Amino acid sequence: MTPMHVLNSYVGSPVERIEDLRLLRGKGQFVDDLTREGLLHAAILRSNVAHGRILSIETRDALDLPGVHAVLTAPDFGPSVPVIPLRLMPMPSLEPFAQPVIASDKVRYVGEPVAVVLAESAAIAEDALELIYAEIEPLPAIVDGTKAGDGQVLLVESSGTNEAAQYSALLGDVERAFQEAEYVRREKFRVHRHTALPMEPRGILAEWDQESERLVVWGAAKVPFANRRILAQQMGLAEEDIDMIENDVGGGFGVRGEFYPEDFLVPFAARLTGRPVKWIEDRREHLIATNHAREVDCEVEIACRKDGTILGLRGSAFVDMGAYLRTNGVIGPRNVAQFLVGPYLIPNVAVTASLMMTNKTPVGTYRGPGRYEADFFRERLFDMVARDLGIDRVEFRRRNLVPEDMIPYALPTVTPVEGRTQFDSGDYQATLARCLEEIGWDEKAALQGRLIDGRYHGLGIGCFVEGGGTGPRETARLVVEADGTLSVFVGTSAVGQGLETACAQIAADALEVPMERVRIYHGSTTYVREGFGSFHSRAVVMGGSAIQLAAEALKEKVREAGARHLGCSPDEARIVDWTAVTAGGKSVELAELAAEDLTAEHTFANTKHTYSYGAHAAHVAVDPKTGAVEVLDYLAVEDVGRAINPLTLHGQTIGAIVQGLGGTLLEHLIYDENGQLLTGSLADYMMPTASDYPNIRVVTLQLRPSPVNPLGAKGAGEGGIIPVGGVIANAVAAALAPFDVQPRELPLSPPRVWAMLKTAREGAIV
Amino acid sequence: MQVSMEINGKAVSIDVEPRMTLADCLRHHLGLTGTHVGCEHGVCGACTVMVDGAAMRSCLMLAVQADKAKVVTVEGLSCDEALSPLQAAFRKHHALQCGFCTPGMLTTAHALLSKEPQADETRVREVLSGNLCRCTGYTALVEAVLEARDAYQGGQEA
Ligand code: FES
Ligand code: FES
């Protein structure tokens, strides 16, 4: 598909956002900002035991508390407690590991819902939680995914295993590649558990209308249509009887908007009581209830020729899934398997990823799912290999990047799910070259491993691809309103990424109108028939493509309507400024035509992914006395095909990099051996602050438009996070090269770096 | 308990439970939902409002403690349709994405620049480091606050 011509005034310009006008004045509308007449507040009692059998739950005292309306436990939800199905890549064999909306016989992680209190105020509901006595007989807890496979303790007895599934990514003949290789190396790596942490906690407000038997749910995000389908099924309603309303959303990053237990419990409670019910997650709850991510142990082996040409890659990853498989939990492991190769030409591949169940909070996707982890494993390994072979580490990468003339290039196929995908376009050498140039790689090379003012300096580099633009399809409907404005209804949703502005830019350009005349309506299920949401960097690519195509159709329609009025052929009719249609000196006002239902709808379908790509480099200084790593310079170069809004894209990329730096250097969800989360508040879970990483630079390129959509745009916004772990770890290794310190595990927190250095020094003395 | 405050220039008198935080009072009893609550334990700064000119975490303060105080929330930073210079700088530099941390960032920066209109980058970063933002990576926030300094010179409250 060749990119369509657009009058390029808004798309590609750093347009200030529409959203900002309300958000800056405190006039945004987040779910907790809403209230309803007769509102009840819900609070959820969560298990404080990681693994155990529920013996009894005593609720009488809680019920006696003035202001408490109801206390619900599993039996109140019917003869069998509904289970949350997998949204992505479901398989029957995974079903035993899906999460029930409330614990009935067993609890499997600290944070699992056990009871729901409904009360006149949130404070009373929380008071009542302390009056519920849940007797839970503890069972041994599994907290280490690599040991879950021994089967001594089972989370789900009926399944007979703690290994829920295994994905394989295969290409070529890996056995032969390793037999014939001149060089092989095997390494073990680990990425730790951390998570997205959007600043707004989750929340739901549900209202049941007894008369019409309809349900309205506010606080929907990310995938409202998919969640409506699940909820309708669980509640025995038709999908049309539920409206999911999207409000302003305080950050998504993969975790928000998936279907969680509360997404059933709250609407169910609203129908049961006949009163609107609101639940707002608090931060401690968030840290144990909302998806975690990223905890992977990986053993990986590489085969090369002496000249550095990679012949094969094989390995096995063990992904700690936590206690249940959540809606999108399988995506991380799947991506680890498929994207371990990154943007490199590796002809023979066999990588498996095992999904290990443990007694911890379940995991789901977090920005760059599986890719962040895989990039750390691969790029770290590459630096070790290049050193073994005596090849410069940049040169090693150059020799192995997929050459442009081999693109489209198919990645290893993942089984047992639909796992084929191919790179769509790219000049991978160009972004690497630009990255080296911008960071001043050659000039700074002399600093590596040098002690300057008490700190060791090092540089790191890594290359990456970022998948995006997932189908299957997205629909946009454009309507000419009587007042001459244009309404755009689209099925994708916003999670705080500026979707409204990007869609308005695309629509305004396609229709050739000022942006002020365009109104965007997105997310809620009331606007379009279906929608696939906001994940995998797809919202702008898919929604925007649908808008662009619908705009073409709308123009055609308006010309036809105008022509009918003016008695000419549509070809002769011209739209003037979206106020009138003219032909042969006559004209008719658009307002007049609007009475004829000037609406156009278009669905953009696509099964192919887009692949943004690029390289990151970092310059760090490591303090050997404290183990502290300072990022002196961080540079990201990414080709996104076509940037809809460089201002917002730039901001998203910087945000993603800082999230990645947090995940690499600070953030850690630490559990003790009983399955208790030790870093369960923002005082313990260290997020980056304004003083941590001031030196971030981003270069966004538009070298190779995507051939798979009419905008030429590629999914973007995750690329900033994907390579960070590998790049920083490589820089730390380079800084500490005099001691041969090789980071194999994240986070590179001061204690870990200090300990690595100590071990290395002691080893050297012995 | 009866509490009287001046909020965004208007006198308000309200009956609250002693245990009610100022944040809950503003949000759920006075309808000033621009002030956000991100942690309820004093770390994220989303709930920051100005109390008698100083930036305070309204989740850590009880409504009764604000008795007789002058409180300014994000809603009070600009009048009507126009953005204040600080807000406009936020927009220009794309210092907000989801906008959830924004009210706290604005009130914190406003309190800072009102007292220290010359604050340099290090100082701005130091003060903003008390507020968490998960979206922006802070670069644009710092740029926006630095640019807005001009409007605070000469002591006038922008
Ligand atoms: S809500 Fe007050 S500091 Fe986070
Ligand atoms: S803009 Fe989203 S948390 Fe700051």
Coordinates of N, CA and C in Angstrom, one line a residue, chain A residues 16-21 23-28 30-34 121 123-124 126-127 194-201 248-251 253 278 281-284 287 366-367 495-498 647-656 658-659 662-663 667 680-683 685 687-696, chain B residues 17 19-20 24 27-29 31-46 73-84 86-103 105-106 121-122 124-143:
Chain A
E16 N -0.1 21.4 19.6 CA -0.4 21.4 21.1 C -1.7 20.6 21.3
R17 N -1.8 20.0 22.4 CA -2.9 19.0 22.5 C -4.2 19.6 22.9
I18 N -5.3 19.1 22.4 CA -6.6 19.5 22.8 C -6.9 19.1 24.3
E19 N -6.4 17.9 24.6 CA -6.7 17.4 26.0 C -6.2 18.3 27.1
D20 N -5.1 19.0 26.8 CA -4.5 19.8 27.8 C -5.4 20.9 28.4
L21 N -6.2 21.4 27.5 CA -7.0 22.6 28.0 C -7.9 22.2 29.2
L23 N -7.2 19.3 31.2 CA -6.4 18.7 32.2 C -5.6 19.8 33.0
L24 N -5.2 20.8 32.3 CA -4.4 21.9 33.0 C -5.2 22.7 34.0
R25 N -6.5 22.7 33.8 CA -7.4 23.6 34.7 C -8.1 22.7 35.7
G26 N -7.7 21.5 35.8 CA -8.3 20.6 36.8 C -9.7 20.2 36.4
K27 N -10.0 20.3 35.1 CA -11.3 20.0 34.6 C -11.4 18.7 33.9
G28 N -10.3 17.9 34.0 CA -10.4 16.6 33.4 C -11.4 15.8 34.2
F30 N -11.7 12.1 35.6 CA -11.2 10.8 35.9 C -12.3 10.1 36.6
V31 N -12.2 8.7 36.7 CA -13.4 8.0 37.2 C -13.7 8.4 38.6
D32 N -12.7 8.7 39.5 CA -13.1 9.0 40.9 C -13.6 10.4 41.0
D33 N -13.6 11.1 39.9 CA -14.3 12.5 39.9 C -15.8 12.4 39.7
L34 N -16.3 11.2 39.4 CA -17.7 11.1 39.2 C -18.4 10.6 40.4
S121 N -20.0 5.1 52.7 CA -18.8 5.9 52.4 C -17.6 5.0 52.3
A123 N -14.8 5.4 53.6 CA -14.1 5.2 54.9 C -14.8 4.1 55.7
I124 N -16.2 4.1 55.7 CA -16.9 3.0 56.4 C -16.6 1.7 55.8
E126 N -13.9 0.7 54.4 CA -12.6 0.3 54.8 C -12.6 -0.1 56.2
D127 N -13.3 0.6 57.1 CA -13.4 0.2 58.5 C -14.0 -1.2 58.6
H194 N 9.0 -6.1 38.1 CA 8.6 -4.8 38.4 C 7.3 -4.5 37.6
T195 N 6.8 -3.2 37.6 CA 5.5 -3.0 37.0 C 5.3 -1.6 36.5
A196 N 4.2 -1.4 35.9 CA 4.0 -0.1 35.1 C 3.7 1.1 36.0
L197 N 2.9 0.9 37.0 CA 2.5 2.0 38.0 C 2.0 3.3 37.4
P198 N 0.9 3.2 36.7 CA 0.3 4.5 36.3 C 0.0 5.3 37.5
M199 N 0.0 6.6 37.4 CA -0.2 7.4 38.6 C -1.7 7.4 39.1
E200 N -2.6 7.2 38.2 CA -4.0 7.1 38.7 C -4.2 5.6 39.0
P201 N -4.6 5.3 40.2 CA -5.0 3.9 40.5 C -6.3 3.5 39.7
D248 N -11.3 10.3 31.4 CA -9.9 10.6 31.3 C -9.2 9.5 32.1
V249 N -8.0 9.1 31.6 CA -7.3 7.9 32.1 C -5.9 8.3 32.5
G250 N -5.6 8.1 33.7 CA -4.3 8.5 34.3 C -3.1 7.6 34.0
G251 N -2.9 7.2 32.8 CA -1.8 6.3 32.4 C -2.2 4.9 32.3
F253 N 0.0 2.1 30.1 CA 1.2 1.3 30.0 C 1.0 -0.2 30.0
K278 N -19.2 2.4 43.5 CA -17.9 2.9 43.1 C -16.8 2.2 43.9
E281 N -9.3 2.0 43.6 CA -8.1 1.3 44.2 C -7.2 2.2 45.0
D282 N -6.7 1.8 46.1 CA -5.7 2.6 46.7 C -4.3 2.1 46.3
R283 N -3.3 2.8 46.7 CA -2.0 2.5 46.1 C -1.4 1.2 46.6
R284 N -1.7 0.9 47.9 CA -1.2 -0.4 48.4 C -1.9 -1.5 47.7
L287 N -0.5 -2.1 44.2 CA 0.8 -2.8 44.1 C 0.7 -4.3 44.3
Y366 N 3.4 -5.0 30.3 CA 3.9 -3.7 30.7 C 4.7 -3.2 29.5
R367 N 4.4 -2.0 29.0 CA 5.1 -1.4 27.9 C 6.3 -2.2 27.4
V495 N -5.4 6.2 26.7 CA -4.9 5.9 28.0 C -3.9 6.9 28.5
G496 N -4.2 8.2 28.0 CA -3.4 9.3 28.4 C -2.3 9.6 27.4
Q497 N -2.4 9.0 26.2 CA -1.3 9.2 25.3 C -1.6 10.3 24.3
G498 N -2.7 11.0 24.4 CA -2.9 12.1 23.5 C -3.6 11.6 22.2
L647 N 5.8 16.3 18.7 CA 5.8 16.8 20.1 C 5.4 15.7 21.1
T648 N 4.3 15.1 20.8 CA 3.8 14.1 21.8 C 4.6 12.8 21.7
L649 N 5.1 12.5 20.5 CA 5.9 11.3 20.3 C 7.2 11.4 21.1
H650 N 7.8 12.6 21.0 CA 9.1 12.9 21.7 C 8.8 12.7 23.2
G651 N 7.8 13.3 23.7 CA 7.5 13.2 25.1 C 7.2 11.8 25.5
Q652 N 6.5 11.0 24.7 CA 6.3 9.6 25.1 C 7.6 8.8 25.1
T653 N 8.5 9.1 24.2 CA 9.7 8.4 24.1 C 10.6 8.7 25.3
I654 N 10.7 9.9 25.7 CA 11.4 10.3 26.9 C 10.8 9.6 28.1
G655 N 9.5 9.7 28.2 CA 8.8 9.0 29.3 C 9.1 7.5 29.4
A656 N 9.1 6.9 28.2 CA 9.4 5.5 28.2 C 10.8 5.2 28.6
V658 N 12.7 6.9 30.7 CA 12.8 7.1 32.1 C 12.1 5.9 32.8
Q659 N 11.0 5.4 32.3 CA 10.4 4.2 32.9 C 11.4 3.1 32.8
G662 N 14.1 3.5 35.3 CA 13.6 3.1 36.7 C 13.6 1.6 36.8
G663 N 13.1 0.9 35.8 CA 13.1 -0.6 35.8 C 14.4 -1.2 35.9
E667 N 13.5 0.2 40.4 CA 12.3 -0.4 40.8 C 12.4 -2.0 40.9
G680 N 5.7 -2.7 49.1 CA 4.3 -2.5 48.8 C 3.8 -1.1 49.0
S681 N 4.7 -0.1 49.0 CA 4.2 1.3 49.0 C 5.2 2.1 48.1
L682 N 4.8 3.3 47.8 CA 5.6 4.1 46.9 C 6.9 4.6 47.7
A683 N 6.9 4.4 49.0 CA 8.1 4.7 49.7 C 9.1 3.6 49.6
Y685 N 8.9 1.1 46.9 CA 9.0 0.9 45.4 C 9.6 2.1 44.8
M687 N 10.4 4.8 42.4 CA 10.2 5.3 41.0 C 11.1 6.4 40.7
P688 N 11.4 6.6 39.4 CA 12.3 7.8 39.1 C 11.6 9.1 39.4
T689 N 12.4 10.0 39.9 CA 11.9 11.4 40.2 C 12.6 12.4 39.3
A690 N 12.2 13.6 39.4 CA 12.7 14.7 38.5 C 14.2 14.9 38.6
S691 N 14.8 14.5 39.7 CA 16.3 14.7 39.8 C 17.1 13.5 39.4
D692 N 16.5 12.4 39.0 CA 17.3 11.2 38.7 C 17.9 11.2 37.3
Y693 N 17.2 11.5 36.3 CA 17.7 11.3 34.9 C 17.5 12.5 34.1
P694 N 18.3 13.5 34.3 CA 18.1 14.8 33.5 C 18.6 14.7 32.1
N695 N 19.5 13.7 31.8 CA 20.2 13.8 30.5 C 19.7 12.8 29.5
I696 N 18.5 13.1 29.0 CA 17.9 12.1 28.0 C 17.8 12.9 26.7
Chain B
E17 N -16.1 15.3 59.1 CA -15.7 14.4 60.1 C -14.2 14.7 60.5
R19 N -11.8 13.0 60.9 CA -10.7 12.2 60.3 C -10.6 12.4 58.8
M20 N -11.5 13.3 58.2 CA -11.5 13.5 56.8 C -10.2 14.3 56.3
D24 N -9.9 14.6 50.5 CA -11.2 14.1 50.3 C -12.3 15.2 50.5
R27 N -12.2 17.2 47.2 CA -12.7 16.4 46.0 C -14.2 16.0 46.2
H28 N -14.5 15.5 47.3 CA -15.8 14.8 47.4 C -16.9 15.7 48.1
H29 N -16.4 16.7 48.8 CA -17.5 17.5 49.5 C -17.6 18.9 48.8
G31 N -16.5 19.4 45.6 CA -16.5 19.2 44.1 C -15.3 19.7 43.4
L32 N -14.2 19.9 44.1 CA -13.0 20.4 43.4 C -12.1 19.2 43.1
T33 N -12.5 18.5 42.0 CA -11.9 17.2 41.7 C -10.6 17.4 40.9
G34 N -10.2 18.6 40.7 CA -8.9 18.8 40.0 C -7.7 18.3 40.8
T35 N -7.9 18.4 42.2 CA -6.9 17.8 43.0 C -7.0 16.3 43.0
H36 N -5.9 15.7 42.7 CA -5.9 14.2 42.5 C -5.2 13.5 43.7
V37 N -5.6 12.2 43.8 CA -5.1 11.4 44.9 C -4.4 10.2 44.2
G38 N -3.1 10.1 44.4 CA -2.4 9.0 43.7 C -1.8 8.0 44.6
C39 N -1.7 8.3 45.9 CA -1.1 7.3 46.8 C -1.7 7.3 48.2
E40 N -2.2 8.5 48.6 CA -2.7 8.6 50.0 C -1.7 8.4 51.1
H41 N -0.4 8.3 50.7 CA 0.6 8.2 51.8 C 1.7 9.2 51.6
G42 N 1.4 10.3 50.9 CA 2.4 11.4 51.0 C 3.6 11.3 50.1
V43 N 3.6 10.4 49.1 CA 4.7 10.2 48.3 C 4.6 10.8 46.9
C44 N 3.4 10.7 46.3 CA 3.3 11.0 44.9 C 3.1 12.5 44.6
G45 N 2.6 13.3 45.5 CA 2.4 14.7 45.3 C 1.3 15.1 44.4
A46 N 0.5 14.2 43.9 CA -0.6 14.5 43.0 C -1.6 15.4 43.7
T73 N -6.3 25.6 44.9 CA -6.2 24.4 44.2 C -5.9 24.7 42.7
V74 N -5.7 23.6 42.0 CA -5.4 23.8 40.5 C -6.6 24.7 39.9
E75 N -7.8 24.5 40.4 CA -8.9 25.3 39.8 C -8.7 26.8 40.0
G76 N -7.9 27.1 41.0 CA -7.7 28.5 41.3 C -6.5 29.2 40.6
L77 N -5.8 28.4 39.8 CA -4.6 28.9 39.2 C -4.9 29.8 38.0
S78 N -6.0 29.7 37.4 CA -6.3 30.5 36.3 C -7.8 30.9 36.3
C79 N -8.1 32.0 35.8 CA -9.5 32.3 35.8 C -10.1 32.1 34.4
D80 N -11.3 31.7 34.4 CA -12.1 31.5 33.1 C -11.4 30.6 32.1
E81 N -11.4 31.1 30.9 CA -10.9 30.2 29.8 C -9.4 30.3 29.6
A82 N -8.8 31.4 29.9 CA -7.4 31.6 29.6 C -6.5 30.7 30.5
L83 N -5.4 30.2 30.0 CA -4.5 29.5 30.8 C -3.5 30.5 31.4
S84 N -3.1 30.2 32.6 CA -2.0 31.0 33.2 C -0.7 30.8 32.4
L86 N 2.0 29.7 33.5 CA 2.6 28.4 33.8 C 1.8 27.3 33.1
Q87 N 0.5 27.4 33.1 CA -0.2 26.3 32.4 C 0.1 26.3 30.9
A88 N 0.2 27.5 30.3 CA 0.5 27.6 28.9 C 1.8 27.0 28.6
A89 N 2.8 27.2 29.5 CA 4.1 26.7 29.3 C 4.1 25.1 29.4
F90 N 3.2 24.6 30.2 CA 3.1 23.2 30.3 C 2.5 22.6 29.0
R91 N 1.6 23.4 28.4 CA 1.0 22.9 27.2 C 2.0 23.0 26.0
K92 N 2.7 24.1 26.0 CA 3.7 24.3 24.9 C 4.8 23.2 24.9
H93 N 5.2 22.9 26.1 CA 6.3 21.9 26.2 C 5.9 20.5 26.3
H94 N 4.6 20.3 26.3 CA 4.0 18.9 26.4 C 4.5 18.3 27.8
A95 N 4.3 19.1 28.8 CA 4.7 18.7 30.2 C 3.6 17.8 30.8
L96 N 2.6 17.4 30.1 CA 1.6 16.5 30.7 C 1.2 15.5 29.6
Q97 N 1.0 14.3 30.0 CA 0.4 13.3 29.1 C -0.9 12.9 29.6
C98 N -0.9 12.0 30.6 CA -2.3 11.6 31.1 C -2.9 12.7 31.9
G99 N -2.1 13.6 32.5 CA -2.6 14.7 33.2 C -3.0 14.4 34.6
F100 N -2.7 13.3 35.1 CA -3.1 12.9 36.5 C -2.2 13.6 37.5
C101 N -0.9 13.7 37.2 CA 0.0 14.3 38.2 C 0.0 15.8 38.0
T102 N -0.6 16.3 36.9 CA -0.5 17.7 36.5 C -0.9 18.7 37.6
P103 N -2.1 18.5 38.2 CA -2.5 19.5 39.2 C -1.5 19.7 40.3
M105 N 1.7 19.0 40.1 CA 2.9 19.7 39.5 C 2.7 21.2 39.4
L106 N 1.6 21.6 38.9 CA 1.3 23.0 38.8 C 1.3 23.7 40.1
E121 N 17.7 25.3 37.1 CA 17.2 24.0 36.7 C 17.4 23.0 37.9
T122 N 18.6 23.1 38.5 CA 18.8 22.2 39.6 C 17.8 22.3 40.7
V124 N 14.7 23.6 40.4 CA 13.4 23.1 39.9 C 13.4 21.6 40.0
R125 N 14.4 21.0 39.5 CA 14.4 19.5 39.6 C 14.3 19.0 41.0
E126 N 15.0 19.7 41.9 CA 15.0 19.3 43.3 C 13.6 19.4 43.9
V127 N 12.9 20.5 43.6 CA 11.6 20.7 44.2 C 10.6 19.8 43.5
L128 N 10.6 19.6 42.2 CA 9.7 18.7 41.5 C 9.9 17.3 41.9
S129 N 11.1 17.0 42.4 CA 11.4 15.5 42.7 C 10.5 15.0 43.8
G130 N 9.8 15.9 44.4 CA 8.8 15.5 45.4 C 7.5 15.0 44.8
N131 N 7.3 15.2 43.5 CA 6.1 14.8 42.9 C 6.4 13.7 41.8
L132 N 5.6 12.7 41.8 CA 5.9 11.6 40.8 C 5.1 11.8 39.5
C133 N 5.7 11.6 38.4 CA 5.0 11.6 37.1 C 5.5 10.3 36.4
R134 N 4.6 9.5 35.9 CA 5.0 8.3 35.3 C 5.0 8.4 33.8
C135 N 4.5 9.5 33.2 CA 4.4 9.6 31.8 C 5.5 10.4 31.1
T136 N 5.9 11.5 31.7 CA 6.7 12.5 30.9 C 8.2 12.2 31.0
G137 N 8.7 11.5 32.0 CA 10.1 11.4 32.3 C 10.7 12.8 32.8
Y138 N 9.8 13.7 33.0 CA 10.2 15.0 33.7 C 10.8 16.1 32.8
T139 N 11.5 15.7 31.8 CA 12.2 16.7 31.0 C 11.4 17.9 30.6
A140 N 10.2 17.6 30.0 CA 9.3 18.6 29.5 C 8.8 19.4 30.7
L141 N 8.5 18.8 31.8 CA 8.0 19.5 33.0 C 9.0 20.6 33.5
V142 N 10.3 20.2 33.5 CA 11.3 21.1 33.9 C 11.5 22.2 32.9
E143 N 11.4 21.9 31.7 CA 11.5 23.0 30.6 C 10.3 24.0 30.8

